[in-house]
mmCIF file of C-alpha atoms in Angstrom:
data_model
loop_
_atom_site.group_PDB
_atom_site.id
_atom_site.type_symbol
_atom_site.label_atom_id
_atom_site.label_comp_id
_atom_site.label_asym_id
_atom_site.label_seq_id
_atom_site.Cartn_x
_atom_site.Cartn_y
_atom_site.Cartn_z
ATOM 1 C CA MET A 42 0.000 0.000 0.000
ATOM 2 C CA THR A 43 1.407 3.378 -1.016
ATOM 3 C CA ARG A 44 2.193 5.703 1.857
ATOM 4 C CA GLU A 45 0.715 9.187 1.871
ATOM 5 C CA PRO A 46 3.095 12.069 1.124
ATOM 6 C CA PRO A 47 4.021 14.159 4.183
ATOM 7 C CA GLY A 48 1.284 16.655 4.963
ATOM 8 C CA CYS A 49 -1.177 14.969 2.635
ATOM 9 C CA ARG A 50 -3.430 13.673 5.389
ATOM 10 C CA ARG A 51 -4.620 17.074 6.486
ATOM 11 C CA VAL A 52 -5.894 17.998 2.993
ATOM 12 C CA ASN A 53 -7.390 14.627 2.081
ATOM 13 C CA SER A 54 -10.838 15.563 3.362
ATOM 14 C CA LEU A 55 -10.778 18.765 1.360
ATOM 15 C CA MET A 56 -9.913 16.780 -1.757
ATOM 16 C CA LEU A 57 -12.555 14.143 -1.125
ATOM 17 C CA TYR A 58 -14.873 15.366 -3.846
ATOM 18 C CA THR A 59 -11.969 15.427 -6.306
ATOM 19 C CA LEU A 60 -11.184 11.793 -5.523
ATOM 20 C CA ARG A 61 -14.817 10.700 -5.640
ATOM 21 C CA SER A 62 -15.562 12.284 -9.000
ATOM 22 C CA ILE A 63 -12.263 11.585 -10.681
ATOM 23 C CA THR A 64 -13.899 9.906 -13.663
ATOM 24 C CA SER A 65 -16.032 12.967 -14.395
ATOM 25 C CA HIS A 66 -13.009 15.236 -14.750
ATOM 26 C CA ARG A 67 -11.040 15.770 -17.906
ATOM 27 C CA SER A 68 -8.171 16.324 -15.507
ATOM 28 C CA LEU A 69 -7.453 16.693 -11.814
ATOM 29 C CA TYR A 70 -6.304 20.234 -12.500
ATOM 30 C CA PRO A 71 -9.275 22.608 -12.430
ATOM 31 C CA GLU A 72 -7.836 25.015 -14.975
ATOM 32 C CA ARG A 73 -7.873 22.235 -17.582
ATOM 33 C CA CYS A 74 -11.561 21.453 -17.278
ATOM 34 C CA ALA A 75 -14.587 23.568 -18.099
ATOM 35 C CA THR A 76 -16.985 21.411 -16.106
ATOM 36 C CA SER A 77 -18.946 22.425 -13.030
ATOM 37 C CA SER A 78 -16.589 20.256 -10.958
ATOM 38 C CA GLN A 79 -14.314 23.286 -11.054
ATOM 39 C CA ASP A 80 -16.804 25.074 -8.790
ATOM 40 C CA VAL A 81 -16.576 22.301 -6.207
ATOM 41 C CA PHE A 82 -12.799 22.382 -6.304
ATOM 42 C CA HIS A 83 -12.612 26.134 -5.767
ATOM 43 C CA ALA A 84 -15.245 25.981 -3.007
ATOM 44 C CA PHE A 85 -13.067 23.699 -0.870
ATOM 45 C CA HIS A 86 -9.539 24.888 -1.676
ATOM 46 C CA PRO A 87 -8.628 28.469 -0.749
ATOM 47 C CA ASP A 88 -4.938 27.802 -1.436
ATOM 48 C CA LEU A 89 -4.758 26.141 -4.857
ATOM 49 C CA ASN A 90 -0.963 26.187 -4.987
ATOM 50 C CA PHE A 91 -0.771 24.150 -1.776
ATOM 51 C CA VAL A 92 -3.155 21.378 -2.839
ATOM 52 C CA ARG A 93 -2.034 21.238 -6.475
ATOM 53 C CA LYS A 94 1.217 19.508 -5.546
ATOM 54 C CA PHE A 95 -0.769 16.605 -4.081
ATOM 55 C CA LEU A 96 -2.929 16.146 -7.167
ATOM 56 C CA LYS A 97 -0.341 15.056 -9.715
ATOM 57 C CA PRO A 98 0.310 11.628 -8.125
ATOM 58 C CA LEU A 99 -3.450 11.032 -8.067
ATOM 59 C CA LEU A 100 -3.964 11.584 -11.797
ATOM 60 C CA ILE A 101 -4.690 8.206 -13.378
ATOM 61 C CA GLY A 102 -5.827 9.423 -16.779
ATOM 62 C CA GLU A 103 -8.058 11.815 -18.641
ATOM 63 C CA LEU A 104 -11.405 11.263 -20.308
ATOM 64 C CA ALA A 105 -11.397 11.421 -24.072
ATOM 65 C CA PRO A 106 -13.728 14.097 -25.507
ATOM 66 C CA GLU A 107 -16.229 11.473 -26.630
ATOM 67 C CA GLU A 108 -16.346 9.721 -23.250
ATOM 68 C CA PRO A 109 -19.499 10.219 -21.105
ATOM 69 C CA SER A 110 -19.209 12.636 -18.209
ATOM 70 C CA GLN A 111 -21.217 13.150 -15.056
ATOM 71 C CA ASP A 112 -21.491 16.793 -16.071
ATOM 72 C CA ARG A 113 -23.936 15.976 -18.858
ATOM 73 C CA GLY A 114 -27.210 17.864 -18.693
ATOM 74 C CA LYS A 115 -25.994 20.559 -16.305
ATOM 75 C CA ASN A 116 -26.989 24.169 -16.875
ATOM 76 C CA SER A 117 -23.889 25.879 -18.233
ATOM 77 C CA GLN A 118 -25.377 29.367 -17.854
ATOM 78 C CA ILE A 119 -25.966 28.868 -14.118
ATOM 79 C CA THR A 120 -22.415 27.616 -13.788
ATOM 80 C CA GLU A 121 -21.030 30.639 -15.607
ATOM 81 C CA ASP A 122 -23.154 33.085 -13.609
ATOM 82 C CA PHE A 123 -22.103 31.491 -10.336
ATOM 83 C CA ARG A 124 -18.439 31.911 -11.222
ATOM 84 C CA VAL A 125 -19.087 35.584 -11.874
ATOM 85 C CA LEU A 126 -20.835 35.783 -8.493
ATOM 86 C CA ARG A 127 -17.881 34.137 -6.774
ATOM 87 C CA LYS A 128 -15.452 36.562 -8.415
ATOM 88 C CA THR A 129 -17.636 39.475 -7.309
ATOM 89 C CA ALA A 130 -17.603 38.196 -3.731
ATOM 90 C CA LYS A 131 -13.835 37.877 -3.887
ATOM 91 C CA ASP A 132 -13.481 41.410 -5.257
ATOM 92 C CA MET A 133 -15.637 42.620 -2.347
ATOM 93 C CA ASN A 134 -13.107 41.007 0.055
ATOM 94 C CA LEU A 135 -15.825 38.771 1.483
ATOM 95 C CA PHE A 136 -13.337 35.915 1.896
ATOM 96 C CA LYS A 137 -11.210 37.978 4.293
ATOM 97 C CA ALA A 138 -11.875 37.384 7.965
ATOM 98 C CA ASN A 139 -12.277 39.885 10.772
ATOM 99 C CA HIS A 140 -9.912 38.344 13.314
ATOM 100 C CA MET A 141 -11.382 40.367 16.175
ATOM 101 C CA PHE A 142 -14.772 38.728 15.515
ATOM 102 C CA PHE A 143 -13.343 35.249 16.053
ATOM 103 C CA LEU A 144 -11.199 36.352 18.991
ATOM 104 C CA LEU A 145 -14.301 37.700 20.726
ATOM 105 C CA ASN A 146 -16.119 34.448 19.985
ATOM 106 C CA LEU A 147 -13.326 32.499 21.640
ATOM 107 C CA ALA A 148 -13.298 34.928 24.572
ATOM 108 C CA HIS A 149 -17.014 34.563 25.217
ATOM 109 C CA ILE A 150 -16.660 30.757 25.211
ATOM 110 C CA ILE A 151 -13.888 30.935 27.809
ATOM 111 C CA ALA A 152 -15.952 33.450 29.794
ATOM 112 C CA LEU A 153 -18.905 31.046 29.846
ATOM 113 C CA GLU A 154 -16.686 28.239 31.151
ATOM 114 C CA SER A 155 -15.354 30.566 33.845
ATOM 115 C CA ILE A 156 -18.881 31.591 34.871
ATOM 116 C CA ALA A 157 -19.862 27.912 35.096
ATOM 117 C CA TRP A 158 -16.994 27.109 37.454
ATOM 118 C CA PHE A 159 -17.569 30.234 39.555
ATOM 119 C CA THR A 160 -21.278 29.360 39.973
ATOM 120 C CA ILE A 161 -20.418 26.001 41.541
ATOM 121 C CA PHE A 162 -17.490 27.418 43.512
ATOM 122 C CA TYR A 163 -19.555 30.249 45.037
ATOM 123 C CA PHE A 164 -23.024 28.706 45.418
ATOM 124 C CA GLY A 165 -22.069 25.074 46.021
ATOM 125 C CA ASN A 166 -23.143 21.884 44.264
ATOM 126 C CA GLY A 167 -26.862 21.981 45.009
ATOM 127 C CA TRP A 168 -29.452 21.166 42.361
ATOM 128 C CA ILE A 169 -30.101 24.738 41.247
ATOM 129 C CA PRO A 170 -26.410 25.784 40.874
ATOM 130 C CA THR A 171 -25.729 22.465 39.139
ATOM 131 C CA LEU A 172 -28.536 22.982 36.612
ATOM 132 C CA ILE A 173 -27.438 26.558 35.951
ATOM 133 C CA THR A 174 -23.844 25.434 35.489
ATOM 134 C CA ALA A 175 -24.891 22.622 33.137
ATOM 135 C CA PHE A 176 -26.855 25.038 30.921
ATOM 136 C CA VAL A 177 -23.965 27.508 30.865
ATOM 137 C CA LEU A 178 -21.503 24.756 29.923
ATOM 138 C CA ALA A 179 -23.872 23.423 27.240
ATOM 139 C CA THR A 180 -24.019 26.942 25.811
ATOM 140 C CA SER A 181 -20.242 27.106 25.856
ATOM 141 C CA GLN A 182 -20.005 23.726 24.116
ATOM 142 C CA ALA A 183 -22.511 24.693 21.430
ATOM 143 C CA GLN A 184 -20.684 27.940 20.720
ATOM 144 C CA ALA A 185 -17.352 26.119 20.636
ATOM 145 C CA GLY A 186 -18.940 23.789 18.103
ATOM 146 C CA TRP A 187 -19.768 26.711 15.822
ATOM 147 C CA LEU A 188 -16.284 28.174 16.308
ATOM 148 C CA GLN A 189 -14.444 24.953 15.473
ATOM 149 C CA HIS A 190 -16.610 24.803 12.355
ATOM 150 C CA ASP A 191 -15.083 28.121 11.233
ATOM 151 C CA TYR A 192 -11.508 26.945 11.657
ATOM 152 C CA GLY A 193 -12.293 23.546 10.151
ATOM 153 C CA HIS A 194 -13.485 25.303 6.995
ATOM 154 C CA LEU A 195 -10.225 27.301 6.807
ATOM 155 C CA SER A 196 -12.253 30.507 6.907
ATOM 156 C CA VAL A 197 -10.313 32.460 9.543
ATOM 157 C CA TYR A 198 -6.621 32.640 8.685
ATOM 158 C CA GLY A 199 -5.001 33.017 5.283
ATOM 159 C CA LYS A 200 -2.616 30.164 6.051
ATOM 160 C CA SER A 201 -4.197 26.719 6.224
ATOM 161 C CA THR A 202 -1.670 25.636 8.856
ATOM 162 C CA TRP A 203 -2.925 28.170 11.413
ATOM 163 C CA ASN A 204 -6.531 27.154 10.789
ATOM 164 C CA HIS A 205 -5.606 23.510 11.383
ATOM 165 C CA ILE A 206 -3.725 24.278 14.602
ATOM 166 C CA VAL A 207 -6.500 26.390 16.149
ATOM 167 C CA HIS A 208 -9.099 23.932 14.901
ATOM 168 C CA LYS A 209 -7.423 21.134 16.862
ATOM 169 C CA PHE A 210 -7.294 23.353 19.950
ATOM 170 C CA VAL A 211 -10.967 24.333 19.811
ATOM 171 C CA ILE A 212 -12.481 20.976 18.859
ATOM 172 C CA GLY A 213 -9.956 18.992 20.885
ATOM 173 C CA HIS A 214 -9.175 20.957 24.031
ATOM 174 C CA LEU A 215 -12.455 22.866 24.319
ATOM 175 C CA LYS A 216 -14.780 20.045 23.202
ATOM 176 C CA GLY A 217 -12.958 16.723 23.549
ATOM 177 C CA ALA A 218 -13.545 15.706 19.920
ATOM 178 C CA SER A 219 -11.378 14.956 16.879
ATOM 179 C CA ALA A 220 -10.511 17.422 14.109
ATOM 180 C CA ASN A 221 -9.695 14.671 11.608
ATOM 181 C CA TRP A 222 -12.941 12.828 12.355
ATOM 182 C CA TRP A 223 -14.890 16.036 11.833
ATOM 183 C CA ASN A 224 -13.065 16.936 8.607
ATOM 184 C CA HIS A 225 -13.560 13.509 7.070
ATOM 185 C CA ARG A 226 -17.257 13.469 7.874
ATOM 186 C CA HIS A 227 -18.168 17.097 7.308
ATOM 187 C CA PHE A 228 -16.559 17.597 3.917
ATOM 188 C CA GLN A 229 -18.343 14.565 2.535
ATOM 189 C CA HIS A 230 -21.551 16.282 3.610
ATOM 190 C CA HIS A 231 -20.559 19.523 1.887
ATOM 191 C CA ALA A 232 -19.525 17.856 -1.361
ATOM 192 C CA LYS A 233 -22.757 15.884 -1.720
ATOM 193 C CA PRO A 234 -25.375 17.288 0.695
ATOM 194 C CA ASN A 235 -28.490 15.155 1.153
ATOM 195 C CA ILE A 236 -27.268 12.491 -1.290
ATOM 196 C CA PHE A 237 -27.745 8.913 -0.088
ATOM 197 C CA GLN A 238 -24.557 6.809 0.095
ATOM 198 C CA LYS A 239 -22.427 9.979 -0.160
ATOM 199 C CA ASP A 240 -23.553 12.305 2.644
ATOM 200 C CA PRO A 241 -22.955 10.684 6.057
ATOM 201 C CA ASP A 242 -25.445 13.091 7.632
ATOM 202 C CA VAL A 243 -28.345 11.293 5.919
ATOM 203 C CA ASN A 244 -27.037 7.857 6.846
ATOM 204 C CA MET A 245 -29.548 7.170 9.597
ATOM 205 C CA LEU A 246 -28.694 3.471 10.107
ATOM 206 C CA HIS A 247 -32.331 2.429 9.476
ATOM 207 C CA VAL A 248 -33.499 4.563 12.417
ATOM 208 C CA PHE A 249 -35.234 7.175 10.221
ATOM 209 C CA VAL A 250 -36.341 7.310 6.590
ATOM 210 C CA LEU A 251 -35.810 10.689 4.948
ATOM 211 C CA GLY A 252 -37.063 12.548 1.918
ATOM 212 C CA GLU A 253 -39.433 10.924 -0.557
ATOM 213 C CA TRP A 254 -37.347 8.312 -2.385
ATOM 214 C CA GLN A 255 -36.002 6.392 0.639
ATOM 215 C CA PRO A 256 -39.314 5.830 2.508
ATOM 216 C CA ILE A 257 -41.007 4.597 -0.670
ATOM 217 C CA GLU A 258 -38.113 2.224 -1.407
ATOM 218 C CA TYR A 259 -38.176 0.890 2.151
ATOM 219 C CA GLY A 260 -41.943 0.493 1.935
ATOM 220 C CA LYS A 261 -41.831 -1.367 -1.371
ATOM 221 C CA LYS A 262 -39.187 -3.737 0.014
ATOM 222 C CA LYS A 263 -41.253 -4.220 3.196
ATOM 223 C CA LEU A 264 -38.394 -3.003 5.365
ATOM 224 C CA LYS A 265 -39.572 -2.191 8.873
ATOM 225 C CA TYR A 266 -36.643 -1.809 11.235
ATOM 226 C CA LEU A 267 -38.777 0.653 13.221
ATOM 227 C CA PRO A 268 -42.359 1.946 12.898
ATOM 228 C CA TYR A 269 -41.374 4.811 10.611
ATOM 229 C CA ASN A 270 -44.893 6.222 10.535
ATOM 230 C CA HIS A 271 -44.170 7.251 14.149
ATOM 231 C CA GLN A 272 -40.641 8.569 13.531
ATOM 232 C CA HIS A 273 -41.754 12.173 14.068
ATOM 233 C CA GLU A 274 -42.668 11.073 17.606
ATOM 234 C CA TYR A 275 -39.718 8.879 18.571
ATOM 235 C CA PHE A 276 -37.393 11.518 17.109
ATOM 236 C CA PHE A 277 -37.774 13.352 20.436
ATOM 237 C CA LEU A 278 -36.579 10.247 22.325
ATOM 238 C CA ILE A 279 -33.598 9.071 20.269
ATOM 239 C CA GLY A 280 -32.672 12.023 18.028
ATOM 240 C CA PRO A 281 -31.649 15.140 19.945
ATOM 241 C CA PRO A 282 -31.052 13.377 23.294
ATOM 242 C CA LEU A 283 -28.657 10.688 22.071
ATOM 243 C CA LEU A 284 -26.718 11.941 19.032
ATOM 244 C CA ILE A 285 -23.791 13.597 20.831
ATOM 245 C CA PRO A 286 -23.648 11.784 24.207
ATOM 246 C CA MET A 287 -23.902 8.317 22.631
ATOM 247 C CA TYR A 288 -23.441 7.999 18.863
ATOM 248 C CA PHE A 289 -20.940 10.790 18.207
ATOM 249 C CA GLN A 290 -19.066 10.133 21.430
ATOM 250 C CA TYR A 291 -18.576 6.457 20.597
ATOM 251 C CA GLN A 292 -17.749 7.156 16.951
ATOM 252 C CA ILE A 293 -15.172 9.837 17.779
ATOM 253 C CA ILE A 294 -13.299 7.741 20.341
ATOM 254 C CA MET A 295 -13.297 4.602 18.196
ATOM 255 C CA THR A 296 -12.180 6.538 15.117
ATOM 256 C CA MET A 297 -9.201 8.080 16.915
ATOM 257 C CA ILE A 298 -8.129 4.715 18.310
ATOM 258 C CA LEU A 299 -8.664 2.604 15.176
ATOM 259 C CA ARG A 300 -6.956 5.165 12.939
ATOM 260 C CA LYS A 301 -4.191 5.652 15.505
ATOM 261 C CA ASP A 302 -4.809 9.378 15.467
ATOM 262 C CA TRP A 303 -2.732 10.011 18.562
ATOM 263 C CA VAL A 304 -2.489 13.798 18.139
ATOM 264 C CA ASP A 305 -6.262 14.241 18.158
ATOM 265 C CA LEU A 306 -6.537 11.742 21.001
ATOM 266 C CA ALA A 307 -4.052 13.760 23.053
ATOM 267 C CA TRP A 308 -6.083 16.939 22.487
ATOM 268 C CA ALA A 309 -9.279 15.129 23.524
ATOM 269 C CA ILE A 310 -7.613 13.735 26.652
ATOM 270 C CA SER A 311 -6.545 17.277 27.578
ATOM 271 C CA TYR A 312 -10.228 18.297 27.542
ATOM 272 C CA TYR A 313 -11.353 15.435 29.775
ATOM 273 C CA THR A 314 -8.402 15.963 32.121
ATOM 274 C CA ARG A 315 -9.280 19.625 32.502
ATOM 275 C CA PHE A 316 -12.991 18.920 32.969
ATOM 276 C CA PHE A 317 -12.522 16.216 35.593
ATOM 277 C CA PHE A 318 -9.816 18.195 37.409
ATOM 278 C CA THR A 319 -12.234 21.149 37.581
ATOM 279 C CA TYR A 320 -15.384 19.351 38.781
ATOM 280 C CA ILE A 321 -14.247 16.262 40.739
ATOM 281 C CA PRO A 322 -13.723 18.419 43.887
ATOM 282 C CA PHE A 323 -17.443 19.268 43.747
ATOM 283 C CA TYR A 324 -19.041 16.033 42.505
ATOM 284 C CA GLY A 325 -16.531 13.203 42.818
ATOM 285 C CA ILE A 326 -15.563 10.956 39.902
ATOM 286 C CA LEU A 327 -18.953 9.332 39.236
ATOM 287 C CA GLY A 328 -20.824 12.581 39.804
ATOM 288 C CA THR A 329 -18.554 14.428 37.393
ATOM 289 C CA LEU A 330 -19.099 11.732 34.759
ATOM 290 C CA LEU A 331 -22.869 12.053 35.138
ATOM 291 C CA PHE A 332 -22.587 15.834 35.066
ATOM 292 C CA LEU A 333 -20.571 15.712 31.828
ATOM 293 C CA THR A 334 -23.132 13.365 30.266
ATOM 294 C CA PHE A 335 -25.929 15.772 31.181
ATOM 295 C CA VAL A 336 -24.038 18.680 29.584
ATOM 296 C CA ARG A 337 -23.600 16.587 26.411
ATOM 297 C CA PHE A 338 -27.307 15.754 26.559
ATOM 298 C CA LEU A 339 -28.248 19.443 26.618
ATOM 299 C CA GLU A 340 -25.753 20.358 23.888
ATOM 300 C CA SER A 341 -27.024 17.550 21.691
ATOM 301 C CA HIS A 342 -30.522 19.054 21.589
ATOM 302 C CA TRP A 343 -29.107 22.419 20.531
ATOM 303 C CA PHE A 344 -26.883 20.873 17.871
ATOM 304 C CA VAL A 345 -29.499 18.589 16.316
ATOM 305 C CA TRP A 346 -32.255 21.157 15.998
ATOM 306 C CA VAL A 347 -29.948 23.803 14.498
ATOM 307 C CA THR A 348 -28.188 21.515 12.026
ATOM 308 C CA GLN A 349 -31.301 19.688 10.847
ATOM 309 C CA MET A 350 -33.529 22.732 10.322
ATOM 310 C CA ASN A 351 -31.513 23.597 7.198
ATOM 311 C CA HIS A 352 -31.194 20.161 5.598
ATOM 312 C CA ILE A 353 -33.599 17.433 6.658
ATOM 313 C CA VAL A 354 -36.548 19.489 5.403
ATOM 314 C CA MET A 355 -35.058 19.775 1.907
ATOM 315 C CA GLU A 356 -34.722 17.360 -1.005
ATOM 316 C CA ILE A 357 -32.968 14.132 0.011
ATOM 317 C CA ASP A 358 -32.385 11.750 -2.868
ATOM 318 C CA GLN A 359 -29.872 9.860 -4.968
ATOM 319 C CA GLU A 360 -27.196 11.617 -7.037
ATOM 320 C CA PRO A 361 -28.936 13.972 -9.509
ATOM 321 C CA TYR A 362 -25.729 15.252 -11.214
ATOM 322 C CA ARG A 363 -26.778 18.885 -11.097
ATOM 323 C CA ASP A 364 -24.550 21.926 -11.265
ATOM 324 C CA TRP A 365 -22.949 22.998 -7.990
ATOM 325 C CA PHE A 366 -25.201 26.024 -7.455
ATOM 326 C CA SER A 367 -28.501 24.209 -8.018
ATOM 327 C CA SER A 368 -27.509 21.176 -5.945
ATOM 328 C CA GLN A 369 -26.710 23.338 -2.912
ATOM 329 C CA LEU A 370 -29.943 25.364 -3.205
ATOM 330 C CA LEU A 371 -32.070 22.212 -3.308
ATOM 331 C CA ALA A 372 -30.330 20.717 -0.258
ATOM 332 C CA THR A 373 -30.222 23.784 1.998
ATOM 333 C CA CYS A 374 -32.450 26.577 3.286
ATOM 334 C CA ASN A 375 -31.962 29.674 5.410
ATOM 335 C CA VAL A 376 -33.417 31.015 8.624
ATOM 336 C CA GLU A 377 -34.125 34.720 8.977
ATOM 337 C CA GLN A 378 -31.341 36.931 10.222
ATOM 338 C CA SER A 379 -31.350 38.445 13.695
ATOM 339 C CA LEU A 380 -28.709 38.943 16.360
ATOM 340 C CA PHE A 381 -30.124 36.004 18.302
ATOM 341 C CA ASN A 382 -30.461 33.703 15.288
ATOM 342 C CA ASP A 383 -26.899 34.504 14.179
ATOM 343 C CA TRP A 384 -25.518 33.714 17.640
ATOM 344 C CA PHE A 385 -27.800 30.751 18.320
ATOM 345 C CA SER A 386 -26.898 28.996 15.065
ATOM 346 C CA GLY A 387 -23.324 30.202 14.634
ATOM 347 C CA HIS A 388 -24.513 31.929 11.425
ATOM 348 C CA LEU A 389 -25.690 28.578 10.064
ATOM 349 C CA ASN A 390 -28.970 30.367 9.520
ATOM 350 C CA PHE A 391 -27.162 31.407 6.310
ATOM 351 C CA GLN A 392 -26.791 27.775 5.329
ATOM 352 C CA ILE A 393 -27.282 28.432 1.608
ATOM 353 C CA GLU A 394 -24.431 30.912 1.413
ATOM 354 C CA HIS A 395 -22.254 28.752 3.661
ATOM 355 C CA HIS A 396 -22.668 25.769 1.344
ATOM 356 C CA LEU A 397 -21.960 27.833 -1.749
ATOM 357 C CA PHE A 398 -18.911 29.482 -0.162
ATOM 358 C CA PRO A 399 -17.705 27.140 2.637
ATOM 359 C CA THR A 400 -14.432 29.046 3.136
ATOM 360 C CA MET A 401 -16.133 32.439 3.508
ATOM 361 C CA PRO A 402 -15.998 33.824 7.087
ATOM 362 C CA ARG A 403 -19.446 33.530 8.606
ATOM 363 C CA HIS A 404 -19.712 37.219 9.478
ATOM 364 C CA ASN A 405 -19.719 37.992 5.733
ATOM 365 C CA LEU A 406 -22.399 35.530 4.680
ATOM 366 C CA HIS A 407 -25.198 38.078 5.034
ATOM 367 C CA LYS A 408 -23.325 40.389 2.641
ATOM 368 C CA VAL A 409 -23.260 37.860 -0.188
ATOM 369 C CA ALA A 410 -26.864 36.727 0.399
ATOM 370 C CA PRO A 411 -28.453 39.448 -1.816
ATOM 371 C CA LEU A 412 -26.224 38.378 -4.717
ATOM 372 C CA VAL A 413 -27.272 34.768 -4.259
ATOM 373 C CA LYS A 414 -30.943 35.762 -4.141
ATOM 374 C CA SER A 415 -30.549 37.688 -7.396
ATOM 375 C CA LEU A 416 -28.977 34.723 -9.139
ATOM 376 C CA CYS A 417 -31.759 32.459 -7.890
ATOM 377 C CA ALA A 418 -34.390 34.889 -9.187
ATOM 378 C CA LYS A 419 -32.674 35.076 -12.578
ATOM 379 C CA HIS A 420 -32.781 31.305 -13.057
ATOM 380 C CA GLY A 421 -36.077 30.596 -11.309
ATOM 381 C CA ILE A 422 -34.496 28.664 -8.444
ATOM 382 C CA GLU A 423 -36.305 28.794 -5.115
ATOM 383 C CA TYR A 424 -34.401 30.532 -2.330
ATOM 384 C CA GLN A 425 -35.971 29.306 0.899
ATOM 385 C CA GLU A 426 -35.793 31.506 3.977
ATOM 386 C CA LYS A 427 -38.070 31.108 6.979
ATOM 387 C CA PRO A 428 -38.529 32.175 10.628
ATOM 388 C CA LEU A 429 -36.665 30.162 13.245
ATOM 389 C CA LEU A 430 -39.731 28.574 14.855
ATOM 390 C CA ARG A 431 -41.148 27.464 11.511
ATOM 391 C CA ALA A 432 -37.766 26.015 10.540
ATOM 392 C CA LEU A 433 -37.699 23.930 13.728
ATOM 393 C CA LEU A 434 -41.285 22.744 13.276
ATOM 394 C CA ASP A 435 -40.565 21.804 9.667
ATOM 395 C CA ILE A 436 -38.194 19.111 10.943
ATOM 396 C CA ILE A 437 -41.110 17.292 12.557
ATOM 397 C CA ARG A 438 -43.375 17.918 9.557
ATOM 398 C CA SER A 439 -40.823 16.448 7.152
ATOM 399 C CA LEU A 440 -40.283 13.361 9.337
ATOM 400 C CA LYS A 441 -44.047 12.871 9.558
ATOM 401 C CA LYS A 442 -44.462 13.213 5.785
ATOM 402 C CA SER A 443 -41.673 10.709 5.080
ATOM 403 C CA GLY A 444 -43.164 8.290 7.600
ATOM 404 C CA GLU A 445 -46.550 8.489 5.900
ATOM 405 C CA LEU A 446 -44.954 7.824 2.492
ATOM 406 C CA TRP A 447 -43.273 4.740 3.955
ATOM 407 C CA LEU A 448 -46.500 3.421 5.470
ATOM 408 C CA ASP A 449 -48.440 3.918 2.244
ATOM 409 C CA ALA A 450 -45.784 2.112 0.210
ATOM 410 C CA TYR A 451 -45.454 -0.607 2.859
ATOM 411 C CA LEU A 452 -49.179 -1.341 2.834
ATOM 412 C CA HIS A 453 -50.128 -0.778 -0.789
ATOM 413 C CA LYS A 454 -47.101 -1.212 -3.085
#
């Protein structure tokens, strides 16, 4: 087995789409191809000179002009207009970060952790101080989750190396998770959002059926791992409560160990060491473990509702081979802007713009939104934006609709 070149591992996730769609490219070098795959490449790679040196060993051939391509049938005018839009955004300096914005975000996370400790230290470990502290820590964890997302997308510093270093600190030391695990999973989602077999975020392990195609297929095949017509009800029992404290926690630890990712494991251990050192004097070892689990439980609700309100309600299907712009608009929607919504969701209320420009600093997403809306209007593409409460309720409505499709197909097809 060929060993990876030094430094290659940290960019592999960013090149995942390139590797997956290699047969649809005329070449691995974006400047040699006029296909919409170029848009995907530029979306993930802010420093083309850095990643280009890793591409040459991966080139296994080029498609002849007469060979079929996955880019067939894509709207070339949308592709061209989107490239103009991207250039306009770049000329407006929308890909340049305000470092004070991210420094203040980090400061408010550390301040929340300090407030949590001071609450227990000053008021004792009674039920009320404990609950207050747990909610403050869950808030800190959720906000750290949005912050690590920024560094993971290389949207803060001009140099990828600094983004990687701070990313490991935030997701590792402040959250006890793995940067490499997150990169590998999250960039698959970005490359092919809401596409079965390609987006891990819609791989529900037979627990839920999503969209319209999957429930009908399950129904036709008489697959009934769970009563999916009630999934909008049991979602409250096994969705938000268990994703982070059970599924993600197990997956992260096992991934670091099985892949021998000792650097990420060391960062994660530093988080748990700090947490237990801080709270064992108040709760003991078992009490601290239960306290940590409760904090994860609270954070998990926050994370699930915010991340699913933009995706699970949209089209979820097999690979449609659309242009980059259209595929992102059909898989994502926005939530109205407000100071609270921006903070609460880590600016993921601008999910459309984030998916179109994943390396753009989140504080600039609202500036590019009018340009995106104009392009959507020009080509008759729906730009979905809704109030926060409706977005959250739509999660349940979409699960209910998919469950009903499954039951109908299960009984009658």
